[in-house]
Amino acid sequence: MSVGIAWLRGAFRLDDQPMLVEAARRCDALLIVAERSPGPRAGVHRRRFHLGSLAALDRALGALDQGLHVLRETPGDEIPRLAERLGARGVWVGAAPGSEERATLGRLERSLPETCRLHVGRDNRLFDALPIEAGDWPMSFSKFRRKVERNLAPDPALDAPAALPPPPAGFDRAPPDRQADDCGIFAGGEAAGRKRLDDYVFGQRRVLRYKQTRNGLLSFDDSTKFSPWLANGCLSVRRVWSEVERFESGVEANQSTYWVKFELLWREYFRWLMDATGSALFRAEGLADVPPEWRADAKRLQAWREGMTGVPLVDAAMRELAATGYMSNRARQNVASFLVKDLAQDWREGAAWFERQLVDYDVASNWGNWAYQAGTGTDTRERWFNVIGQARRYDPDAEYLAHWLPELRELPSRDRFVPWKAAAPVAEYPAPVVEDPRWS
Ligand code: FAD
């Protein structure tokens, strides 16, 4: 009887799970494990999503007469002990981008019993390999996209297994905790992710208007909202891509359907960039030679985190983030630019705050985008956003501002953009921490 362990690390789905399929093929009994929490730096939104995802995965496994064992300790400590106890011949796990994530696998491999091998597969990305030489990195997104689009189609997603070997006999597994009823605006788990994918593409056909709506700030359907499920491994990016292509060939293809794939290439780019540059993206200077200049100011940083800078678009977005764990891409660019360029704070403070707050936190996309915004990525051009002009352009009736900043609701909409200039300023709302002459 050969026993194996499949560790579904940050990959809470059955679809497109090559390592699970491989483990199932090679073993007569299989213990399927996942980590209890998304890690010490995750805040409440990601924790809740993680819990919901574990519970959903356990239910899906139940339909195949299997179940999830939730690790009570760190994987590096518990998995080797489980392997020893079960006499497991192998541990199958998907990779993850990021230097810490890779180091965890190295430690795990060293602690496994001699008779147990670690098998590491790919992570949640589109391509198995790229037509790019190692020496060509780091390269810009445009160059990456041109090389990839010209030469390559994403590798196909693997179907979910129709059957699995049973759990090891006599093993008393620890199932997930009961899921909290309140799941915020995103419900964790593969079924919820697939439902969103189906609704957005085939159901509501919003994918046909993505390019026009993607910069909207207020409505849930302005963009796909696939990110929480992609980042937490509930959706396979290959499945998302192939569903968009199925829609394009069976229903309609237009600039918007292409643009969803274009954005997925950004996600892909940051993963390969992080692979190629190791921990360099986390340094103050990132991939650039010179770090941006900043003067650490705890009060400014705190005002930014709390949504109390007195600059409405920034405050609305930061409060949305705290309340929901989400913020649109347009708002993310603005608050990042404001922190780095207007408040002159260390960009890594912003990235670390996002790491805690975001429900869709993804190490490569987060640190890659922050570095890009701070000018420490592969493109060091000045990227300053006029946060007042952007609010006027993307929230012309100041509805997003009114939604997240109740103090400003009574003001006429034109005054909500610059409340300190209103005839009767609102006492509860702060004056702007900084003012830039370019705003007007
Ligand atoms: P859509 O606009 O519908 O895009 C579809 C998908 O494409 C997204 O789900 C995402 O997987 C991918 N995508 C879109 N834009 C980007 C981008 N700029 N970079 C990488 N992938 C992209 N995205 C994360 O998934 N996790 C993060 O931790 C994260 N941190 C960010 C930090 C900053 C400072 C900025 C500017 C952007 C960050 N993004 C991050 C990228 C982007 O903001 C989110 O992916 C997007 O807002 C998620 O909403 P959506 O699924 O509706 O995106």
Coordinates of C-alpha atoms and ligand atoms in Angstrom, one line a residue:
M1 CA 0.0 0.0 0.0
S2 CA 1.6 3.3 -1.0
V3 CA 0.6 6.4 0.9
G4 CA 1.1 10.0 -0.3
I5 CA 0.5 13.5 0.9
A6 CA -0.9 16.2 -1.4
W7 CA -0.4 19.7 0.0
L8 CA -2.8 22.1 -1.7
R9 CA -0.7 25.1 -0.8
G10 CA -2.6 28.3 -1.5
A11 CA -4.6 26.4 -4.2
F12 CA -8.0 25.7 -2.9
R13 CA -9.6 24.0 -5.9
L14 CA -9.9 20.7 -7.6
D15 CA -9.7 22.1 -11.2
D16 CA -6.3 22.3 -12.8
Q17 CA -4.4 20.6 -10.0
P18 CA -1.6 18.7 -11.7
M19 CA 0.1 17.7 -8.5
L20 CA -3.1 16.3 -6.9
V21 CA -3.8 14.3 -10.1
E22 CA -0.2 13.0 -10.1
A23 CA -0.3 12.1 -6.4
A24 CA -3.7 10.3 -7.0
R25 CA -2.1 8.3 -9.9
R26 CA 0.9 7.2 -7.9
C27 CA -0.7 6.4 -4.5
D28 CA -3.3 4.0 -3.1
A29 CA -4.1 6.3 -0.2
L30 CA -3.8 10.0 0.0
L31 CA -3.8 12.5 2.8
I32 CA -4.8 15.9 1.4
V33 CA -3.6 18.8 3.6
A34 CA -3.8 22.6 3.6
E35 CA -2.5 25.3 5.8
R36 CA -4.8 26.6 8.5
S37 CA -4.2 30.3 7.9
P38 CA -2.8 32.5 5.1
G39 CA 0.1 33.5 7.4
P40 CA 0.9 35.9 10.1
R41 CA 0.8 39.0 7.9
A42 CA -2.7 38.4 6.5
G43 CA -5.5 40.6 7.9
V44 CA -9.1 39.8 8.6
H45 CA -10.4 39.8 5.0
R46 CA -7.9 37.3 3.7
R47 CA -8.3 35.1 6.8
R48 CA -12.0 35.0 6.3
F49 CA -11.7 34.2 2.7
H50 CA -9.2 31.5 3.5
L51 CA -11.5 29.9 6.0
G52 CA -14.4 29.9 3.5
S53 CA -12.1 28.4 0.9
L54 CA -11.0 25.6 3.2
A55 CA -14.6 24.7 4.1
A56 CA -15.6 24.7 0.4
L57 CA -12.7 22.6 -0.6
D58 CA -13.5 20.1 2.2
R59 CA -17.1 19.9 0.9
A60 CA -15.9 19.3 -2.7
L61 CA -13.5 16.6 -1.5
G62 CA -16.4 15.0 0.4
A63 CA -18.2 14.4 -2.8
L64 CA -15.2 12.2 -3.9
D65 CA -15.1 10.4 -0.5
Q66 CA -12.1 12.4 0.6
G67 CA -11.6 15.3 3.0
L68 CA -9.2 18.0 3.9
H69 CA -6.8 17.7 6.8
V70 CA -6.0 21.2 8.1
L71 CA -2.5 21.5 9.4
R72 CA -2.4 22.6 13.0
E73 CA 1.3 23.7 12.9
T74 CA 3.5 25.2 10.3
P75 CA 3.6 22.9 7.2
G76 CA 7.4 22.6 7.6
D77 CA 7.0 21.1 11.0
E78 CA 3.8 19.0 10.6
I79 CA 4.1 17.5 7.1
P80 CA 7.4 15.7 7.9
R81 CA 5.9 14.2 11.0
L82 CA 2.8 13.1 9.1
A83 CA 5.0 11.6 6.4
E84 CA 6.9 9.7 9.1
R85 CA 3.8 8.5 10.8
L86 CA 2.0 7.4 7.6
G87 CA 5.1 6.0 6.0
A88 CA 4.4 8.3 3.0
R89 CA 6.5 7.8 -0.1
G90 CA 6.0 11.3 -1.4
V91 CA 4.6 14.8 -0.8
W92 CA 3.1 16.5 -3.9
V93 CA 2.8 20.3 -3.9
G94 CA 2.5 23.2 -6.3
A95 CA 5.2 25.9 -6.3
A96 CA 4.5 29.5 -5.3
P97 CA 6.3 32.7 -6.4
G98 CA 8.3 34.5 -3.8
S99 CA 11.6 33.9 -2.1
E100 CA 10.1 33.0 1.3
E101 CA 7.7 30.6 -0.3
R102 CA 10.6 28.8 -2.1
A103 CA 12.7 28.7 1.1
T104 CA 9.8 26.9 2.9
L105 CA 9.9 24.2 0.3
G106 CA 13.7 23.9 0.7
R107 CA 13.3 23.4 4.5
L108 CA 10.5 21.0 4.0
E109 CA 12.5 18.8 1.7
R110 CA 15.4 18.7 4.2
S111 CA 13.1 17.5 7.0
L112 CA 11.2 14.8 5.2
P113 CA 12.1 11.1 6.0
E114 CA 14.6 9.7 3.7
T115 CA 12.1 7.4 2.0
C116 CA 9.7 10.3 1.2
R117 CA 10.3 12.5 -1.8
L118 CA 9.1 16.0 -2.4
H119 CA 7.5 16.6 -5.8
V120 CA 7.0 20.2 -6.7
G121 CA 4.8 21.2 -9.6
R122 CA 3.9 24.6 -11.2
D123 CA 2.0 27.4 -9.5
N124 CA -1.1 29.1 -10.8
R125 CA 0.3 30.5 -14.0
L126 CA -0.5 30.4 -17.7
F127 CA 2.8 29.1 -19.2
D128 CA 4.9 26.2 -18.3
A129 CA 7.9 27.7 -20.0
L130 CA 8.7 31.0 -21.8
P131 CA 10.5 31.7 -25.1
I132 CA 12.8 34.1 -23.1
E133 CA 16.4 33.6 -22.1
A134 CA 17.3 33.9 -18.5
G135 CA 19.8 36.7 -19.4
D136 CA 17.0 38.8 -20.9
W137 CA 15.5 39.5 -17.5
P138 CA 14.5 41.9 -16.1
M139 CA 12.5 43.2 -19.0
S140 CA 9.6 45.6 -19.4
F141 CA 6.0 44.4 -19.5
S142 CA 5.7 45.5 -23.2
K143 CA 8.7 43.5 -24.2
F144 CA 7.4 40.5 -22.3
R145 CA 4.0 40.8 -23.8
R146 CA 5.3 41.1 -27.4
K147 CA 7.5 38.0 -26.9
V148 CA 4.8 36.0 -25.4
E149 CA 1.9 37.0 -27.6
R150 CA 3.9 36.4 -30.8
N151 CA 5.2 32.9 -29.8
L152 CA 2.9 31.3 -27.4
A153 CA -0.5 30.1 -26.4
P154 CA -1.1 29.4 -22.7
D155 CA -0.9 25.8 -21.6
P156 CA -4.3 24.1 -21.1
A157 CA -5.9 23.7 -17.8
L158 CA -6.2 20.1 -16.5
D159 CA -9.7 18.9 -15.6
A160 CA -10.5 18.1 -12.0
P161 CA -10.0 14.5 -11.0
A162 CA -13.1 12.3 -11.3
A163 CA -12.0 10.1 -8.4
L164 CA -9.4 10.1 -5.7
P165 CA -7.7 7.4 -3.6
P166 CA -9.2 7.2 -0.1
P167 CA -7.6 8.8 2.9
P168 CA -5.1 6.7 4.8
A169 CA -6.9 4.1 7.0
G170 CA -7.2 4.9 10.7
F171 CA -6.0 8.5 10.3
D172 CA -8.0 11.0 12.3
R173 CA -7.9 14.1 10.2
A174 CA -8.6 17.6 11.4
P175 CA -11.3 19.1 9.2
P176 CA -11.6 22.9 8.7
D177 CA -13.3 25.0 11.3
R178 CA -16.9 25.9 10.8
Q179 CA -17.1 28.7 8.3
A180 CA -18.1 32.1 9.6
D181 CA -21.5 33.1 8.1
D182 CA -20.4 36.6 7.2
C183 CA -18.1 36.2 4.2
G184 CA -17.8 39.9 3.3
I185 CA -18.2 40.9 -0.4
F186 CA -16.3 37.8 -1.6
A187 CA -17.2 34.2 -0.6
G188 CA -14.2 32.0 -0.5
G189 CA -14.0 28.7 -2.4
E190 CA -13.9 27.3 -5.9
A191 CA -17.6 27.1 -6.5
A192 CA -18.0 30.8 -5.7
G193 CA -15.1 31.6 -8.0
R194 CA -16.5 29.5 -10.9
K195 CA -19.9 31.1 -10.4
R196 CA -18.4 34.6 -10.7
L197 CA -16.4 33.5 -13.8
D198 CA -19.6 32.1 -15.5
D199 CA -21.7 35.1 -14.6
Y200 CA -19.2 37.6 -15.8
V201 CA -18.4 35.9 -19.0
F202 CA -21.3 33.8 -20.3
G203 CA -24.1 34.9 -18.0
Q204 CA -24.2 38.7 -17.9
R205 CA -21.7 39.0 -20.7
R206 CA -20.0 41.9 -18.9
V207 CA -16.8 40.8 -20.5
L208 CA -17.9 42.5 -23.7
R209 CA -17.7 45.9 -22.0
Y210 CA -14.7 45.3 -19.8
K211 CA -12.5 47.8 -21.5
Q212 CA -15.0 50.7 -21.1
T213 CA -16.0 49.9 -17.5
R214 CA -12.7 48.6 -15.9
N215 CA -11.7 52.0 -14.5
G216 CA -15.0 52.5 -12.7
L217 CA -14.7 52.9 -8.9
L218 CA -18.1 52.0 -7.5
S219 CA -19.9 49.2 -9.1
F220 CA -18.9 45.6 -8.4
D221 CA -19.3 44.7 -12.1
D222 CA -17.0 47.4 -13.4
S223 CA -14.3 44.8 -13.5
T224 CA -14.1 41.0 -13.3
K225 CA -13.4 40.7 -9.6
F226 CA -11.6 37.4 -10.3
S227 CA -8.6 38.5 -8.3
P228 CA -9.6 37.1 -4.8
W229 CA -10.2 33.7 -6.3
L230 CA -7.1 33.8 -8.5
A231 CA -4.9 35.0 -5.7
N232 CA -6.1 32.4 -3.3
G233 CA -6.0 29.6 -5.8
C234 CA -9.7 29.0 -6.0
L235 CA -9.7 29.7 -9.7
S236 CA -7.1 28.5 -12.2
V237 CA -5.8 31.3 -14.4
R238 CA -5.7 28.8 -17.3
R239 CA -9.3 28.1 -16.8
V240 CA -10.2 31.8 -16.8
W241 CA -8.2 32.3 -20.0
S242 CA -9.7 29.3 -21.7
E243 CA -13.3 30.3 -20.7
V244 CA -12.7 33.8 -22.2
E245 CA -11.4 32.2 -25.3
R246 CA -14.4 29.8 -25.4
F247 CA -16.6 32.9 -25.3
E248 CA -14.6 34.6 -28.0
S249 CA -14.9 31.6 -30.4
G250 CA -18.5 30.7 -29.5
V251 CA -20.1 34.0 -28.9
E252 CA -18.1 37.2 -29.7
A253 CA -14.6 38.5 -29.5
N254 CA -13.9 42.3 -29.2
Q255 CA -11.4 44.6 -27.6
S256 CA -12.8 44.0 -24.2
T257 CA -12.5 40.3 -24.3
Y258 CA -8.9 40.7 -25.4
W259 CA -8.3 43.2 -22.6
V260 CA -9.1 40.7 -19.9
K261 CA -6.4 38.5 -21.3
F262 CA -4.1 41.5 -21.5
E263 CA -4.5 42.1 -17.8
L264 CA -3.9 38.4 -17.1
L265 CA -0.6 38.8 -18.8
W266 CA 0.3 41.5 -16.4
R267 CA -0.3 39.0 -13.6
E268 CA 1.8 36.5 -15.4
Y269 CA 4.6 39.0 -16.1
F270 CA 5.0 39.8 -12.4
R271 CA 5.3 36.1 -11.5
W272 CA 8.1 35.5 -14.0
L273 CA 9.7 38.8 -13.1
M274 CA 9.8 37.7 -9.4
D275 CA 11.2 34.3 -10.4
A276 CA 14.0 36.0 -12.4
T277 CA 14.9 38.6 -9.8
G278 CA 14.5 36.8 -6.5
S279 CA 14.2 39.0 -3.5
A280 CA 15.4 42.2 -5.3
L281 CA 11.8 43.5 -5.7
F282 CA 11.5 43.8 -1.9
R283 CA 14.5 46.1 -1.5
A284 CA 14.0 49.9 -1.2
E285 CA 15.6 50.4 -4.6
G286 CA 13.8 47.4 -6.1
L287 CA 15.3 46.6 -9.4
A288 CA 16.4 50.2 -10.0
D289 CA 19.9 51.5 -8.9
V290 CA 18.7 54.3 -6.7
P291 CA 15.9 54.1 -4.1
P292 CA 13.2 56.8 -4.2
E293 CA 13.7 59.5 -1.6
W294 CA 11.4 59.6 1.4
R295 CA 11.2 61.2 4.9
A296 CA 9.6 58.7 7.3
D297 CA 6.7 60.5 8.9
A298 CA 4.5 58.3 11.1
K299 CA 1.6 60.8 11.1
R300 CA 1.4 60.9 7.3
L301 CA 1.6 57.2 7.1
Q302 CA -1.1 56.7 9.7
A303 CA -3.4 59.3 8.0
W304 CA -3.0 57.4 4.7
R305 CA -3.7 54.0 6.3
E306 CA -6.8 55.3 8.1
G307 CA -8.2 57.2 5.1
M308 CA -7.8 60.6 6.9
T309 CA -5.5 62.5 4.6
G310 CA -8.1 65.1 3.7
V311 CA -7.7 64.1 0.0
P312 CA -11.1 62.5 -0.9
L313 CA -10.2 59.9 -3.5
V314 CA -7.4 58.6 -1.4
D315 CA -9.5 58.5 1.8
A316 CA -12.5 56.9 0.1
A317 CA -10.2 54.2 -1.4
M318 CA -8.4 53.5 1.8
R319 CA -11.6 53.2 3.7
E320 CA -13.0 50.9 1.1
L321 CA -9.9 48.7 1.5
A322 CA -10.3 48.6 5.3
A323 CA -14.0 47.7 5.1
T324 CA -13.9 45.2 2.2
G325 CA -10.3 44.1 1.5
Y326 CA -10.7 45.3 -2.1
M327 CA -9.9 48.4 -4.1
S328 CA -10.1 48.9 -7.8
N329 CA -6.9 49.0 -9.9
R330 CA -7.5 52.7 -10.7
A331 CA -7.8 53.5 -6.9
R332 CA -4.7 51.3 -6.1
Q333 CA -2.6 53.3 -8.5
N334 CA -3.8 56.6 -7.1
V335 CA -3.3 55.7 -3.4
A336 CA 0.2 54.3 -4.2
S337 CA 1.2 57.4 -6.1
F338 CA -0.1 59.6 -3.4
L339 CA 1.8 57.8 -0.7
V340 CA 5.1 57.7 -2.6
K341 CA 5.1 60.9 -4.6
D342 CA 2.9 63.3 -2.6
L343 CA 3.5 62.1 1.0
A344 CA 7.1 61.1 0.2
Q345 CA 6.9 57.8 2.2
D346 CA 8.7 54.5 1.7
W347 CA 6.8 52.6 -0.9
R348 CA 7.4 49.3 1.0
E349 CA 5.2 50.6 3.8
G350 CA 2.4 50.8 1.3
A351 CA 3.1 47.4 -0.1
A352 CA 3.2 45.9 3.5
W353 CA -0.1 47.6 4.3
F354 CA -1.7 46.2 1.2
E355 CA -0.3 42.8 2.1
R356 CA -2.2 42.9 5.4
Q357 CA -5.5 44.4 4.0
L358 CA -6.1 42.9 0.6
V359 CA -8.3 39.9 0.2
D360 CA -6.6 39.3 -3.2
Y361 CA -3.0 39.7 -1.9
D362 CA -0.6 38.0 -4.3
V363 CA 3.1 38.4 -3.5
A364 CA 4.2 38.9 -7.1
S365 CA 1.3 41.2 -8.2
N366 CA 1.4 43.3 -5.1
W367 CA 5.2 43.9 -4.8
G368 CA 5.5 44.1 -8.5
N369 CA 2.8 46.7 -8.9
W370 CA 4.1 48.8 -6.0
A371 CA 7.6 48.8 -7.4
Y372 CA 6.2 49.8 -10.8
Q373 CA 4.3 52.6 -9.2
A374 CA 7.3 53.8 -7.1
G375 CA 9.5 53.7 -10.1
T376 CA 11.7 51.0 -8.7
G377 CA 10.5 48.2 -11.1
T378 CA 11.6 47.7 -14.7
D379 CA 10.2 51.0 -15.8
T380 CA 11.6 53.9 -13.8
R381 CA 9.6 56.7 -15.6
E382 CA 7.9 59.3 -13.3
R383 CA 4.4 58.0 -12.6
W384 CA 2.6 60.7 -10.6
F385 CA -1.2 60.7 -10.4
N386 CA -3.1 63.9 -10.0
V387 CA -5.5 62.5 -7.3
I388 CA -8.0 65.3 -7.6
G389 CA -8.1 65.2 -11.4
Q390 CA -8.4 61.4 -11.3
A391 CA -11.4 61.7 -9.0
R392 CA -13.1 64.2 -11.3
R393 CA -12.4 62.0 -14.3
Y394 CA -13.4 58.6 -12.9
D395 CA -16.0 59.6 -10.4
P396 CA -17.6 62.6 -12.2
D397 CA -20.6 62.8 -9.9
A398 CA -18.6 62.2 -6.8
E399 CA -20.7 59.2 -5.9
Y400 CA -17.8 57.0 -4.9
L401 CA -16.6 59.7 -2.6
A402 CA -20.0 60.1 -1.1
H403 CA -20.3 56.4 -0.6
W404 CA -17.1 56.0 1.4
L405 CA -16.9 59.4 3.0
P406 CA -20.3 60.0 4.8
E407 CA -19.0 63.3 6.2
L408 CA -19.0 64.7 2.6
R409 CA -22.5 63.5 1.6
E410 CA -24.2 66.8 2.3
L411 CA -21.8 68.8 0.2
P412 CA -22.7 69.6 -3.4
S413 CA -20.9 67.0 -5.6
R414 CA -18.4 69.5 -7.1
D415 CA -17.2 70.4 -3.5
R416 CA -16.6 66.8 -2.6
F417 CA -13.5 66.8 -4.8
V418 CA -11.9 69.7 -2.8
P419 CA -13.9 69.9 0.4
W420 CA -11.4 72.4 2.0
K421 CA -12.5 74.9 -0.6
A422 CA -16.2 74.5 0.0
A423 CA -18.1 77.7 1.2
A424 CA -18.9 75.9 4.4
P425 CA -16.1 73.2 5.0
V426 CA -17.2 70.1 6.9
A427 CA -15.8 70.2 10.5
E428 CA -15.4 66.4 10.8
Y429 CA -13.3 66.0 7.7
P430 CA -9.6 66.9 7.9
A431 CA -7.8 69.5 5.9
P432 CA -5.5 68.0 3.3
V433 CA -2.1 66.8 4.7
V434 CA -0.4 68.2 1.6
E435 CA -1.6 70.3 -1.3
D436 CA 0.0 70.3 -4.7
P437 CA -0.3 73.3 -7.1
R438 CA -0.7 70.9 -10.0
W439 CA -4.1 69.7 -8.6
S440 CA -5.8 72.7 -10.0
Ligands
FAD1 P1 -9.6 43.1 -13.5 O1 -9.4 44.5 -14.0 O2 -10.9 42.5 -13.9 O3 -8.5 42.2 -14.2 C1 -8.6 40.8 -14.4 C2 -7.5 40.1 -13.7 O4 -6.2 40.5 -14.3 C3 -7.3 40.4 -12.2 O5 -8.2 39.6 -11.5 C4 -5.9 40.1 -12.0 O6 -5.6 38.8 -11.8 C5 -5.2 40.5 -13.3 N1 -4.7 41.9 -13.2 C6 -5.4 43.0 -13.5 N2 -4.6 44.1 -13.4 C7 -3.4 43.6 -12.9 C8 -2.2 44.3 -12.6 N3 -1.9 45.6 -12.7 N4 -1.2 43.5 -12.1 C9 -1.3 42.1 -12.0 N5 -2.5 41.5 -12.4 C10 -3.5 42.2 -12.8 N6 -3.6 42.3 -7.9 C11 -3.6 41.2 -7.2 O7 -4.2 40.2 -7.7 N7 -3.0 41.1 -6.0 C12 -2.4 42.1 -5.4 O8 -1.9 42.0 -4.3 C13 -2.3 43.3 -6.1 N8 -1.8 44.4 -5.6 C14 -1.7 45.6 -6.3 C15 -1.1 46.7 -5.8 C16 -1.0 47.9 -6.5 C17 -0.3 49.1 -5.9 C18 -1.6 48.0 -7.8 C19 -1.6 49.3 -8.5 C20 -2.2 46.9 -8.3 C21 -2.3 45.7 -7.6 N9 -2.9 44.6 -8.1 C22 -3.0 43.4 -7.4 C23 -3.4 44.6 -9.5 C24 -4.9 45.0 -9.7 O9 -5.2 46.2 -9.1 C25 -5.9 43.9 -9.3 O10 -5.5 42.6 -9.8 C26 -7.3 44.2 -9.7 O11 -7.7 45.5 -9.3 C27 -8.2 43.1 -9.2 O12 -9.6 43.4 -9.6 P2 -10.3 42.6 -10.8 O13 -10.1 41.1 -10.5 O14 -11.6 43.1 -10.9 O15 -9.3 43.0 -12.0

